[in-house]
XYZ file of N, CA and C in Angstrom:
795
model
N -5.633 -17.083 -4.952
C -4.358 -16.369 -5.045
C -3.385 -17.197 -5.885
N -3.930 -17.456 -6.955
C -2.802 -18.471 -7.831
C -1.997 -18.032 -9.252
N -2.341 -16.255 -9.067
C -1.154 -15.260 -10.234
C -1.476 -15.357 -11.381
N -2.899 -15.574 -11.316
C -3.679 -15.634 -12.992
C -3.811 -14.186 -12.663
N -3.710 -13.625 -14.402
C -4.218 -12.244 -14.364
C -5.388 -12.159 -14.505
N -6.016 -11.019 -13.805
C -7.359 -11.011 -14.334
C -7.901 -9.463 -14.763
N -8.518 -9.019 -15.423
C -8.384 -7.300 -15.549
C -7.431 -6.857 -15.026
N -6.366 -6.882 -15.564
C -5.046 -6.362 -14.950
C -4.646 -5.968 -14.014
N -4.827 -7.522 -13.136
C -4.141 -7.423 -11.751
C -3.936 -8.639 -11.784
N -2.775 -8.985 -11.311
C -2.322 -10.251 -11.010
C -2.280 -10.563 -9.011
N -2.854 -11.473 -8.566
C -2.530 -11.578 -7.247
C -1.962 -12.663 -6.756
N -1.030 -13.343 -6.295
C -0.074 -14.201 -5.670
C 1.001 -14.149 -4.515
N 0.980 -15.221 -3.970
C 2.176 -15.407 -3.240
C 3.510 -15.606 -3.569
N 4.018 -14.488 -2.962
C 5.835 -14.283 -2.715
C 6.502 -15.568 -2.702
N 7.276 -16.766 -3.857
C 7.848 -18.145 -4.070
C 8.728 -17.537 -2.807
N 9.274 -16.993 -2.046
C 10.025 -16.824 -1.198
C 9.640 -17.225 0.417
N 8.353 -16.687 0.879
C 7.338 -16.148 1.827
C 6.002 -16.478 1.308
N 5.452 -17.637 2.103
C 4.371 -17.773 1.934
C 3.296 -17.175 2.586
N 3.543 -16.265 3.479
C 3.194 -15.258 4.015
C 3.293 -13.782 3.906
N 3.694 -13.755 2.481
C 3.623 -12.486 1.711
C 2.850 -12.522 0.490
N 1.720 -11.517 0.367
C 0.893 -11.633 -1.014
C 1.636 -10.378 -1.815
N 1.299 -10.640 -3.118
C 2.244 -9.531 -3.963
C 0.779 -8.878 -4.796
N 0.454 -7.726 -5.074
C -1.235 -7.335 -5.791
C -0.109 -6.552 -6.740
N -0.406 -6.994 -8.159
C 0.671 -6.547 -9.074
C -0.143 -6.135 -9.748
N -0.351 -4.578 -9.964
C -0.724 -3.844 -11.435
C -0.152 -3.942 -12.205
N -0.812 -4.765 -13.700
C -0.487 -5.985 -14.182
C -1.458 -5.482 -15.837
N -0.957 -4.343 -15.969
C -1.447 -3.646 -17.086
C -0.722 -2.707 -18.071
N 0.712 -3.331 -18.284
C 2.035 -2.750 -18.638
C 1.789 -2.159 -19.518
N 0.834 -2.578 -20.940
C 0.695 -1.972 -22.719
C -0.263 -0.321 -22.460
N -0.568 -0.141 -20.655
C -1.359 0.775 -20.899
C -0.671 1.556 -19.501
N 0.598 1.410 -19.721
C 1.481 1.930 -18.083
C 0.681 1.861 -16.953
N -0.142 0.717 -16.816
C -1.147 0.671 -15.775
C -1.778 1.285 -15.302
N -2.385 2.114 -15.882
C -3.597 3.041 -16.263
C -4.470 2.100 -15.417
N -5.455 2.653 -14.552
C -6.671 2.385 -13.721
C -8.139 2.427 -14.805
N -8.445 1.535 -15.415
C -9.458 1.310 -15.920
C -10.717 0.484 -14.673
N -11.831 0.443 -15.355
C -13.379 0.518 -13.984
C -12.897 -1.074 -14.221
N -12.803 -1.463 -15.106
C -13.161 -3.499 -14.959
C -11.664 -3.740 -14.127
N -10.068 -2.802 -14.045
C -8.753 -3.272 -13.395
C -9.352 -2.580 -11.631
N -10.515 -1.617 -11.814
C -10.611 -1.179 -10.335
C -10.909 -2.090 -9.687
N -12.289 -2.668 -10.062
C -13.373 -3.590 -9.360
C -12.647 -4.787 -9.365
N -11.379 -5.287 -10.127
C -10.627 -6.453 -9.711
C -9.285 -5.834 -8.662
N -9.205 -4.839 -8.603
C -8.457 -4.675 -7.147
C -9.131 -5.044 -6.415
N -10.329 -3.967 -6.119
C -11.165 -3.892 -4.881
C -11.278 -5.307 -4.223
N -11.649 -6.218 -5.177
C -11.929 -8.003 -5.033
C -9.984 -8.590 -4.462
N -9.447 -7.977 -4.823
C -8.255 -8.862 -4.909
C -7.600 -8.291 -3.151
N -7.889 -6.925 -3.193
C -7.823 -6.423 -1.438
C -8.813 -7.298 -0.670
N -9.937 -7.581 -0.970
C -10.905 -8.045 0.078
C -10.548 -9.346 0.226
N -9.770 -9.992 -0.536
C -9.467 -11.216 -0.468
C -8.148 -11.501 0.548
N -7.342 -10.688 0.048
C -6.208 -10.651 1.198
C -6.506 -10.319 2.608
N -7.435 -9.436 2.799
C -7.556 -8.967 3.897
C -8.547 -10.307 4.463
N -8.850 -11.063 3.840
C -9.482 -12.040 4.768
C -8.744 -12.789 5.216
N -7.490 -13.046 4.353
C -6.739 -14.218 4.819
C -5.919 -14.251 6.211
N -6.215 -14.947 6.785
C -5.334 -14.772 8.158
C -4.011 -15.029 7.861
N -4.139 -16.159 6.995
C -2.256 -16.888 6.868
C -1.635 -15.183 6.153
N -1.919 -14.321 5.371
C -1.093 -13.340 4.776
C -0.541 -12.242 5.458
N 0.651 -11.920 6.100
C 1.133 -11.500 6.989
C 1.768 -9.507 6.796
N 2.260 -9.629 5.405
C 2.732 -8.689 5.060
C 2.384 -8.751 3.169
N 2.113 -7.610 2.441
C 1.496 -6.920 1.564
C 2.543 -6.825 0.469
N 2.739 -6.691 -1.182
C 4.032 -6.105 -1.306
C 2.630 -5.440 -3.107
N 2.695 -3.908 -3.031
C 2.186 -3.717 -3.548
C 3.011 -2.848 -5.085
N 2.779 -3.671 -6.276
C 4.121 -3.476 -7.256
C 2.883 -3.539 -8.428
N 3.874 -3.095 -9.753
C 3.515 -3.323 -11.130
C 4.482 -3.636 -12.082
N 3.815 -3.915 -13.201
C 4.545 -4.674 -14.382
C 4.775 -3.811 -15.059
N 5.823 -3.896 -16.094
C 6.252 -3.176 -17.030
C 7.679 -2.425 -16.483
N 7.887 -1.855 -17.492
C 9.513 -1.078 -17.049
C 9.344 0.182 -16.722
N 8.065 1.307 -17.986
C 8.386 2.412 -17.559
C 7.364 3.099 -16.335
N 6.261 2.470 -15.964
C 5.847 3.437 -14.861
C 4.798 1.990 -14.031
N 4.593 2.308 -12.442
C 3.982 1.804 -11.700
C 2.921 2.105 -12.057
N 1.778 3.246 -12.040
C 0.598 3.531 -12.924
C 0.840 4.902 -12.808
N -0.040 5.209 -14.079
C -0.142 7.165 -14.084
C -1.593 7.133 -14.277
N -2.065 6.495 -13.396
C -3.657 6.899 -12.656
C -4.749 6.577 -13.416
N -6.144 7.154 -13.582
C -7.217 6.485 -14.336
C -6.885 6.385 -15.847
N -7.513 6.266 -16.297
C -7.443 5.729 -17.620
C -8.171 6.676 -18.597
N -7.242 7.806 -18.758
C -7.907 8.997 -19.367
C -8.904 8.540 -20.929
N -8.239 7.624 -21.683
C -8.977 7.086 -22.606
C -10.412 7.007 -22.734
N -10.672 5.869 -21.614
C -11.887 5.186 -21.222
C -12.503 6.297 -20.614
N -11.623 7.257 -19.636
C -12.636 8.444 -19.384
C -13.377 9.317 -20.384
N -12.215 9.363 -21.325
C -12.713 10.902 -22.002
C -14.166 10.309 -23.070
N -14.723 9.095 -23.072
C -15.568 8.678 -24.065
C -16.633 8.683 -22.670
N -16.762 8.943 -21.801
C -17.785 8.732 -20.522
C -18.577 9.925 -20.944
N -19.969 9.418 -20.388
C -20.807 10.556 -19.905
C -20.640 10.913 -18.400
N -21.441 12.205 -18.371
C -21.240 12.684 -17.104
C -21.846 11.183 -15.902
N -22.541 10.980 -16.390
C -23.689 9.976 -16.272
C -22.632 8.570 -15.151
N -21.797 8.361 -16.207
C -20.877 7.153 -16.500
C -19.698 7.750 -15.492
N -19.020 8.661 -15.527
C -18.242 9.257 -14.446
C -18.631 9.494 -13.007
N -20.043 9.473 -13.012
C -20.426 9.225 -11.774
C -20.394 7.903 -11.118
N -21.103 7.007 -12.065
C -21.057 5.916 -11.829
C -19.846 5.180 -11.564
N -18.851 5.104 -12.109
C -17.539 4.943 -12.127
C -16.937 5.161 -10.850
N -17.188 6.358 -9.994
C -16.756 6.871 -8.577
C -16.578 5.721 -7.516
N -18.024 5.379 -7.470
C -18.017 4.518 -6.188
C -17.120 3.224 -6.620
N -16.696 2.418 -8.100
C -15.986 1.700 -8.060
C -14.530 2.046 -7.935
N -14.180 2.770 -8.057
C -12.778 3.646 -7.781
C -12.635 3.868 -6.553
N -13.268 4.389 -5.698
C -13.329 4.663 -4.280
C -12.601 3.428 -3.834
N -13.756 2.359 -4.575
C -13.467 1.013 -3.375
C -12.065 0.090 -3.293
N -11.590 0.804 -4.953
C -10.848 -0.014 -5.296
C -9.304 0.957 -4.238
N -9.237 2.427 -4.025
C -8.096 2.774 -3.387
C -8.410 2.189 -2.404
N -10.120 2.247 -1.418
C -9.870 1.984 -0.327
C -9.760 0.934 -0.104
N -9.702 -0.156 -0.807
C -9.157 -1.723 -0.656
C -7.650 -2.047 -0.596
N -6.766 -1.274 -0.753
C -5.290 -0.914 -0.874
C -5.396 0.131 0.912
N -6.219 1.134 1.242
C -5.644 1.762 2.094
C -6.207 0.769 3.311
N -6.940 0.031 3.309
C -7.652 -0.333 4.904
C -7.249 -1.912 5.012
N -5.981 -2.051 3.767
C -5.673 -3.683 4.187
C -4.847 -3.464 5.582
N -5.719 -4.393 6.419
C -5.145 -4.722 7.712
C -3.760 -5.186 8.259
N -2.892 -5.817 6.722
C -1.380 -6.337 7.059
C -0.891 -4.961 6.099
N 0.175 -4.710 6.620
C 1.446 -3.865 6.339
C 1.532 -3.786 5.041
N 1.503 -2.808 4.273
C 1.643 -2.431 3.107
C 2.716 -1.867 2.525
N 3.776 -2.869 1.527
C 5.086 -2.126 1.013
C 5.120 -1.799 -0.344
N 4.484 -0.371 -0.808
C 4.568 -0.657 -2.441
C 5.917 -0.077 -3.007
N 6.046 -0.828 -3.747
C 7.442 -1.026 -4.910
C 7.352 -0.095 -6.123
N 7.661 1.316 -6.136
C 7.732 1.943 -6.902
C 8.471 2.261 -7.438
N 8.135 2.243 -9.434
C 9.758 2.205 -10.477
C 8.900 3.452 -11.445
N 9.140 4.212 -12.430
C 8.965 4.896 -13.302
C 7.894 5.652 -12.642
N 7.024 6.106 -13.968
C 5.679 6.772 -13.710
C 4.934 6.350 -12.262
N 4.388 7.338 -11.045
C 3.326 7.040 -10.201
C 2.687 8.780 -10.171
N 1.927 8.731 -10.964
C 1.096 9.757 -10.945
C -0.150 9.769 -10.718
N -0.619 10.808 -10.487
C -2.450 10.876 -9.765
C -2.663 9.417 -9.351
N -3.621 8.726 -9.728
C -4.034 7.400 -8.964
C -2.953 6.609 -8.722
N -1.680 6.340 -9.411
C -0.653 5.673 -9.172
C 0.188 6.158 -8.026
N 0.584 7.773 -8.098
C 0.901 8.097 -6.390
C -0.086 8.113 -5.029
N -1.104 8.230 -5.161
C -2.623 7.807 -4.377
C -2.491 6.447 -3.936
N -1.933 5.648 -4.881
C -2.149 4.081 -4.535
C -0.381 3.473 -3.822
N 0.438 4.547 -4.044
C 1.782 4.700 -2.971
C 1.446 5.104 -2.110
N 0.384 6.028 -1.897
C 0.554 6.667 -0.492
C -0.085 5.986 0.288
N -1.351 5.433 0.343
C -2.014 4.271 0.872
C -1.011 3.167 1.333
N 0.044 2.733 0.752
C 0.518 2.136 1.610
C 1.196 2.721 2.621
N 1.705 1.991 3.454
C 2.607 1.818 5.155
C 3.846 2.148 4.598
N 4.588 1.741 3.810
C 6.061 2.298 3.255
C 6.018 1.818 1.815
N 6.818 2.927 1.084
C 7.115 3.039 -0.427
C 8.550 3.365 -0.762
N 9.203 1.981 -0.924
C 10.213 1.716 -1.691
C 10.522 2.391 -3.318
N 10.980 3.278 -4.016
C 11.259 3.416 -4.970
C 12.607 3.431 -5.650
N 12.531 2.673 -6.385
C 13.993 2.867 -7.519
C 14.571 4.309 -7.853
N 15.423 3.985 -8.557
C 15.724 5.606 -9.301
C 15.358 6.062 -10.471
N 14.579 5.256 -11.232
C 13.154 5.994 -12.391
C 12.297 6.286 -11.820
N 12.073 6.760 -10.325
C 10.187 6.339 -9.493
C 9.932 8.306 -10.308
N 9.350 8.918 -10.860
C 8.564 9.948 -10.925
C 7.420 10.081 -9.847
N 6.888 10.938 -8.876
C 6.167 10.922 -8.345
C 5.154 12.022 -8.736
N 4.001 12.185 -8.760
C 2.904 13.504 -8.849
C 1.385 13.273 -8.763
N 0.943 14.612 -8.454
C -0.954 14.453 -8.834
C -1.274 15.767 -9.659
N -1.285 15.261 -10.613
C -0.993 16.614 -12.022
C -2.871 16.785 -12.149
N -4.076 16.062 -11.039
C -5.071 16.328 -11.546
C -5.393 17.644 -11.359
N -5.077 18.665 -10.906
C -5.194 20.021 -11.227
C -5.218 20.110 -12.548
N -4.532 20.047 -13.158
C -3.953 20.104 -14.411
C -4.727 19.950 -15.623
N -6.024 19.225 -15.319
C -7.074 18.575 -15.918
C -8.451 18.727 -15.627
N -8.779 19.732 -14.890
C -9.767 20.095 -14.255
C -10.372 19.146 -13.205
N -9.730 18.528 -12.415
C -10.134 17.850 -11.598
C -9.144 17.940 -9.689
N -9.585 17.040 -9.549
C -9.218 17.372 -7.466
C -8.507 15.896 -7.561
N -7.359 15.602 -6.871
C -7.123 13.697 -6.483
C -8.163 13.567 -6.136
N -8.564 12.228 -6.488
C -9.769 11.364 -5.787
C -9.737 10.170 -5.534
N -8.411 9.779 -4.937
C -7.783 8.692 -4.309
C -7.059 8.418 -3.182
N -7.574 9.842 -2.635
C -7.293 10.192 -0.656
C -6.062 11.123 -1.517
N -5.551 11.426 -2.560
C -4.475 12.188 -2.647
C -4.118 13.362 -1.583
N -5.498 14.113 -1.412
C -5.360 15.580 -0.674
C -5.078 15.459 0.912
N -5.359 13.999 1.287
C -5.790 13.486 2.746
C -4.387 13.057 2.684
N -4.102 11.818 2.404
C -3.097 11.587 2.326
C -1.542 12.087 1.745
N -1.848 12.984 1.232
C -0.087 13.634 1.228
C -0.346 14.950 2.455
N -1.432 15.363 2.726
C -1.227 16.121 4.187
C -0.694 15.346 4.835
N -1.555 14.522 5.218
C -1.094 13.310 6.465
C 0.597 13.153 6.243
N 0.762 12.775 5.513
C 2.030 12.447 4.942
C 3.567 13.124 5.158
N 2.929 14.283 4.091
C 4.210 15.173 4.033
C 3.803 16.626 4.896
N 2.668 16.561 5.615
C 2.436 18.237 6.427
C 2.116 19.126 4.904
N 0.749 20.389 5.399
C 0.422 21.099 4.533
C 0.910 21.933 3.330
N 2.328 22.268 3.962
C 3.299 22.867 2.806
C 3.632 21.709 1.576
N 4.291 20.839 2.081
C 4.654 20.019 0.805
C 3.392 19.484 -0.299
N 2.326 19.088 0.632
C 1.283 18.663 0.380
C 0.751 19.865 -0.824
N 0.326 20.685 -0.790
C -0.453 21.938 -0.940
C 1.144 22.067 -1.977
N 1.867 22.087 -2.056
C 3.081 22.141 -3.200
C 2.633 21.307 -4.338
N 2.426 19.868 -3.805
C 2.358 19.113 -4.872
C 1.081 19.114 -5.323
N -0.319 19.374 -4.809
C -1.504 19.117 -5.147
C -1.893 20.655 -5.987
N -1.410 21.255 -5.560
C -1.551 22.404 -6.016
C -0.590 23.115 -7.288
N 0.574 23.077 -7.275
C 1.526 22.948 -9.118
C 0.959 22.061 -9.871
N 0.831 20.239 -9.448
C 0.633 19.135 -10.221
C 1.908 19.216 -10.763
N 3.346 19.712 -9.832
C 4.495 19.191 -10.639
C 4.768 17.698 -10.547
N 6.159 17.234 -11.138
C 6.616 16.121 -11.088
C 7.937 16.018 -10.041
N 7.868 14.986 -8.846
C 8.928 14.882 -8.303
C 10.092 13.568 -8.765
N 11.242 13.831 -8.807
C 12.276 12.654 -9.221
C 12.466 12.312 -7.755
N 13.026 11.237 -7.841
C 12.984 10.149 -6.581
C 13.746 10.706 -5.320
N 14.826 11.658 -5.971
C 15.788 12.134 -4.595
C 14.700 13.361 -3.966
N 14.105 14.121 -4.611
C 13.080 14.945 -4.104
C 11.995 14.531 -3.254
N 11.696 13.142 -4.015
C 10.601 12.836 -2.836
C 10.692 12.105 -1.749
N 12.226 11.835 -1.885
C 12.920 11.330 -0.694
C 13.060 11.834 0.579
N 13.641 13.399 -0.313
C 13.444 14.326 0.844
C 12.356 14.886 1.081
N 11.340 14.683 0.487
C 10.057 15.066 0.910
C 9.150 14.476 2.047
N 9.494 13.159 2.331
C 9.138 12.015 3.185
C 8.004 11.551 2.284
N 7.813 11.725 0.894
C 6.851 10.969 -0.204
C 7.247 9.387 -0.441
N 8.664 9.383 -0.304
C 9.293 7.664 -0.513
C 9.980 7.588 1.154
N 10.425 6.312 1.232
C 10.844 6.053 2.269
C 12.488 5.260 1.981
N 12.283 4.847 1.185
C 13.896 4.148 0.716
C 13.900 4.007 -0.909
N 15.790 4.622 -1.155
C 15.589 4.829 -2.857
C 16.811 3.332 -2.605
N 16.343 2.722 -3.814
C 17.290 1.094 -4.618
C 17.676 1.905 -6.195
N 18.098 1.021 -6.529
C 18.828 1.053 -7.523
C 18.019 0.665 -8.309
N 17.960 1.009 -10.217
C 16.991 0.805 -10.985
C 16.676 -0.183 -11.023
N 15.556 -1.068 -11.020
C 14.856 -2.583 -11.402
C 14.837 -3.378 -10.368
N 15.297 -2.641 -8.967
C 15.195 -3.709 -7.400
C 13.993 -2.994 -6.286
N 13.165 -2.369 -6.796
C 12.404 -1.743 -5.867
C 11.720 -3.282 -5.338
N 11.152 -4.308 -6.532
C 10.319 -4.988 -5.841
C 10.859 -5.974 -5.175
N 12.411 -5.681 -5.612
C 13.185 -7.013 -4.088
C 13.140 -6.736 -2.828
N 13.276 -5.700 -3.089
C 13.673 -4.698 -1.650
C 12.298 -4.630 -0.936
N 11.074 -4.515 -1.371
C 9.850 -4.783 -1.076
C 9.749 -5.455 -0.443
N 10.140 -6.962 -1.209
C 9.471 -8.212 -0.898
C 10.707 -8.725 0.316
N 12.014 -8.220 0.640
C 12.837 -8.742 1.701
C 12.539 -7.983 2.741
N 11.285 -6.523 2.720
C 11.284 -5.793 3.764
C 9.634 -6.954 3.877
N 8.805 -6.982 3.130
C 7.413 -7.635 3.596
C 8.283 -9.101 4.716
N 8.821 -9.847 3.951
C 9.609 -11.158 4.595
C 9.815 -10.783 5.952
N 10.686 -10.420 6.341
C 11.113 -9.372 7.750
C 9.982 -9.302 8.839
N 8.707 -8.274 8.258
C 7.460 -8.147 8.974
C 6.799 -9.756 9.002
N 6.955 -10.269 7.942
C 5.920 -11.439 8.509
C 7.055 -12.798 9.480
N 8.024 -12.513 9.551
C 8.353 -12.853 10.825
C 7.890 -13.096 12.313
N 7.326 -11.568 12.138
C 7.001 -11.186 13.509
C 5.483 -11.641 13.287
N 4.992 -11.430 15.286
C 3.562 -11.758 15.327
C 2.241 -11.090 14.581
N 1.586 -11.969 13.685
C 0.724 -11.488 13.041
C -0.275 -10.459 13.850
N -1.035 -10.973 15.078
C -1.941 -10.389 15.976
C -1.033 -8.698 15.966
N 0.168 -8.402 16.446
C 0.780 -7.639 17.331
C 1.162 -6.615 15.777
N 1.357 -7.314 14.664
C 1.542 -5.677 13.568
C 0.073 -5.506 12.721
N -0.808 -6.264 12.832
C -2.029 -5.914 12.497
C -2.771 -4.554 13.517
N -2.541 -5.426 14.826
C -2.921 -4.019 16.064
C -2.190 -2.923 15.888
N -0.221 -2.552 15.673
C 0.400 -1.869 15.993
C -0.489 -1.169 14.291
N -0.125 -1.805 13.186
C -0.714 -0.782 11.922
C -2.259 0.147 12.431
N -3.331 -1.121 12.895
C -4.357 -0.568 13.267
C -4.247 1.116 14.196
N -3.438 0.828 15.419
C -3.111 1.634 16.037
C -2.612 3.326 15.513
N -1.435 3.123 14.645
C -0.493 4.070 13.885
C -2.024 4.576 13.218
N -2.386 4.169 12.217
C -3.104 4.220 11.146
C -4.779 5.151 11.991
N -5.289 4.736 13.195
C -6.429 5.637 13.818
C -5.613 6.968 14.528
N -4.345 6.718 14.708
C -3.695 7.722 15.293
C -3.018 8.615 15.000
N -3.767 8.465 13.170
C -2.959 9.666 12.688
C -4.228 11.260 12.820
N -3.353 12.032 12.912
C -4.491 12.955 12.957
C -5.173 13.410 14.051
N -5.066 12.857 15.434
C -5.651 13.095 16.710
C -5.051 13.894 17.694
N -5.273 13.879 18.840
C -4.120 14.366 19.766
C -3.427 13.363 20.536
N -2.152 13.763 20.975
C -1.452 12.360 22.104
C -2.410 11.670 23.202
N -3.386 12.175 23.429
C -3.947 11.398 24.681
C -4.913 10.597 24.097
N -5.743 11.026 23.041
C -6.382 10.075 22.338
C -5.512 8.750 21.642
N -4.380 9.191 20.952
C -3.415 8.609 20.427
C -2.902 7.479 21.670
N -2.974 7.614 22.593
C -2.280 6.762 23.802
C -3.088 6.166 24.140
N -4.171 6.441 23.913
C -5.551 4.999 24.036
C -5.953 4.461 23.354
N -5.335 4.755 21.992
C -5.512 3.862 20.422
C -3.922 2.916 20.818
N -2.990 3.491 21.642
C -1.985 2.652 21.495
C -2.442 1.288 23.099
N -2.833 1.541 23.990
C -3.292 1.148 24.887
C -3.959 -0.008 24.633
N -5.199 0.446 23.737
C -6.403 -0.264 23.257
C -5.399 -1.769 22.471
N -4.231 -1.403 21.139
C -3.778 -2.499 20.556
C -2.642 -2.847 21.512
N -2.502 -2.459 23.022
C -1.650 -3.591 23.725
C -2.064 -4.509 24.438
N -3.824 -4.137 24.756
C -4.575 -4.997 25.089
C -4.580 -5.879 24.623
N -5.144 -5.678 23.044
C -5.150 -6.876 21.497
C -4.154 -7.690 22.156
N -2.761 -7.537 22.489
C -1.996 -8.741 22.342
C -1.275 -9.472 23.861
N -1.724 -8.601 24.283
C -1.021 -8.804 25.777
C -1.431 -10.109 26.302
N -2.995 -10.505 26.293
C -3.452 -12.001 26.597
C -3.367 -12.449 25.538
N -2.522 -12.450 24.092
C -2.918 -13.611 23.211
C -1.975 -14.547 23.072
N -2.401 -15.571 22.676
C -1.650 -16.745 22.287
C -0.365 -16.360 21.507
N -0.106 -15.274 20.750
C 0.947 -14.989 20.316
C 1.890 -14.349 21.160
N 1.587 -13.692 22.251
C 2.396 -12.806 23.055
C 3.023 -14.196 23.942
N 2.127 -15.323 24.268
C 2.789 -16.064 25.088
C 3.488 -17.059 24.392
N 3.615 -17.370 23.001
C 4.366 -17.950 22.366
C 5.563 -17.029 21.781
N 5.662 -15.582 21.523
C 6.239 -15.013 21.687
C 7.566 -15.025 22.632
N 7.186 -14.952 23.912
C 8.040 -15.027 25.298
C 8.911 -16.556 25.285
N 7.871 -17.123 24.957
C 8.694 -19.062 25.061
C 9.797 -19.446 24.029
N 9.214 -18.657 22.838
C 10.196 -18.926 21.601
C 11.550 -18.173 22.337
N 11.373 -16.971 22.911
C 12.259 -15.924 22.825
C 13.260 -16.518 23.985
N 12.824 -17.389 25.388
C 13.493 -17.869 26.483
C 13.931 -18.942 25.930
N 13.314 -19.820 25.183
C 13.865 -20.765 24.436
C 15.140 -20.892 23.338
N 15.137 -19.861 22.813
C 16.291 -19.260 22.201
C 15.887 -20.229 20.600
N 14.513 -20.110 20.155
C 13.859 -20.923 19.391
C 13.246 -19.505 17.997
N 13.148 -19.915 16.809
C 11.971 -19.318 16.157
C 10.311 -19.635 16.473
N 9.794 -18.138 16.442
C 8.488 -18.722 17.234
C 7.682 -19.380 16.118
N 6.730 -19.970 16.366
C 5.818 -20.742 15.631
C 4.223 -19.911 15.785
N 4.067 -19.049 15.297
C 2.618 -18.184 15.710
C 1.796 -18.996 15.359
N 0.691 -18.529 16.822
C -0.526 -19.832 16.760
C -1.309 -19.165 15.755
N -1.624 -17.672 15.458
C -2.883 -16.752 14.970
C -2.197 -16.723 13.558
C-alpha cells in the first residue's frame, strides 16, 4: 500500500489516518474508463485491503477533474471478440465485487462523470459523498447491453423499484441535487471537496471499534433484502461477534475511564 500507480489504480494510506486506505481510480487521460489490466488491479488492490486488519475505514475516489469513471472502456471493448468479451466478464465481476464485499465501510467520493461501471462502483459502497459536478447514470441500455456491475441489484436495493427501473430503464443522466433526492448520493459538498469530506467521514468510523463496524456492515449488508425476523438474527448473530470481545471490554474501560480507547483487534 505505498501509492505507486499501477494499471490505473493507485492504493494508499490516508497521511491523515493511518487507518484509512484510499483505492483511487487513477486513470484521469481516459476519465477512468474501466479497462481488463485497471480491473484485475482493483480486484488485487480490494483483496489486499480486505486482508488488512490494521485498515479500518475505505475512502473510494478518482483522479482527474472531470468524471470519477464513465464505466468500461468502450474503446478496448469495441476491438473485442465475442470470444474476448466473454472472457473479460469474470475479470470485471471480480473487480466490482472486490469494492462491494470489502469488509470495512466504504465511502466513495464522487465529482463529475459516474456512469454505468462508475455509478455501479458508487453504489457498492456504504455511503457516497458527491460534489456538485457528480453526474450520476447507467446509460447501458443505451448500447445494447444490461449493468453488469450489480447496477440492477443494487439501485433496487438502493433506491426501491420505481427509481431504480427509472434509471436503468431511460439510461438518463441525474445532476447531484436529483440524486440526492433520489437516495443515489448521501451528502452533496461543494465542487473539489468530495474527497475531504470522504476521508473526515472514513477518520470518524475508524475511531470506533474495528470488530463492532465490520459485524454492524456485515449485519446491514446480509440484511438487506430479507424479512425483520431473519434480519434480527443477522443483527443478533453480529452482537454476539462483539459482546465477548476484547474490544467491547476495552470499549467500556476507555469509556469509564474517560480515556480514548486503544483497540486490541
Amino acid at each position: 500500500m505505498d501509492g505507486v500507480k499501477l494499471e490505473g489504480v493507485t492504493l494508499r494510506r490516508d497521511p491523515r489516518n493511518e487507518h484509512v486506505a484510499e483505492i483511487v481510480l487513477d486513470r484521469a487521460e481516459a476519465l477512468n474508463a474501466l479497462s481488463t489490466a485497471m480491473a484485475r488491479r482493483l480486484a488485487a488492490a480490494c483483496a489486499e485491503v480486505a486482508a488488512d486488519p490494521s485498515v479500518r475505514a475505505v475512502v473510494l475516489a478518482a483522479a482527474g477533474e472531470k468524471a470519477f469513471c464513465v464505466g468500461a472502456d468502450l474503446k478496448e471493448r469495441g476491438a473485442m471478440t465475442d470470444e474476448e468479451l466473454l472472457a473479460q466478464r469474470p475479470v470485471f465481476r471480480a473487480a466490482f465485487g472486490g469494492v462491494l464485499n470489502l469488509p470495512q465501510p466504504v465511502i466513495a467520493a464522487v465529482h463529475g462523470f459516474a456512469l454505468g461501471g462508475g455509478c455501479e462502483f458508487a453504489l457498492s459502497a456504504d455511503m457516497i459523498v458527491a460534489d456538485e459536478t457528480a453526474v450520476f447514470g447507467l446509460p447501458e441500455v443505451g448500447v445494447g447491453l444490461v449493468p453488469g456491475g450489480g447496477g440492477t441489484q443494487l439501485a433496487l436495493r438502493r433506491l426501491g423499484p420505481g427509481k431504480a427501473a427509472d434509471l436503468v430503464f431511460t439510461g438518463r443522466r441525474l445532476g447531484v441535487d436529483e440524486a440526492l433526492a433520489y437516495g443515489l448520493a448521501d451528502r452533496k459538498v461543494p465542487a473539489g471537496t468530495a474527497r475531504e469530506e470522504a476521508s473526515a467521514i472514513a477518520e470518524l468510523i475508524a475511531r470506533n471499534s474495528p470488530t463492532a463496524v465490520r459485524a454492524a456492515k456485515r449485519a446491514m449488508r446480509l440484511g438487506a433484502g430479507v424479512g425483520l425476523e431473519a434480519g434480527l438474527d443477522l443483527e443478533e448473530n453480529a452482537w454476539r461477534t462483539v459482546a465477548f470481545s476484547a474490544d467491547r471490554r476495552e470499549g467500556i474501560a476507555a469509556f469509564n475511564e474517560k480515556r480514548k480507547p486503544s483497540w486490541p483487534s
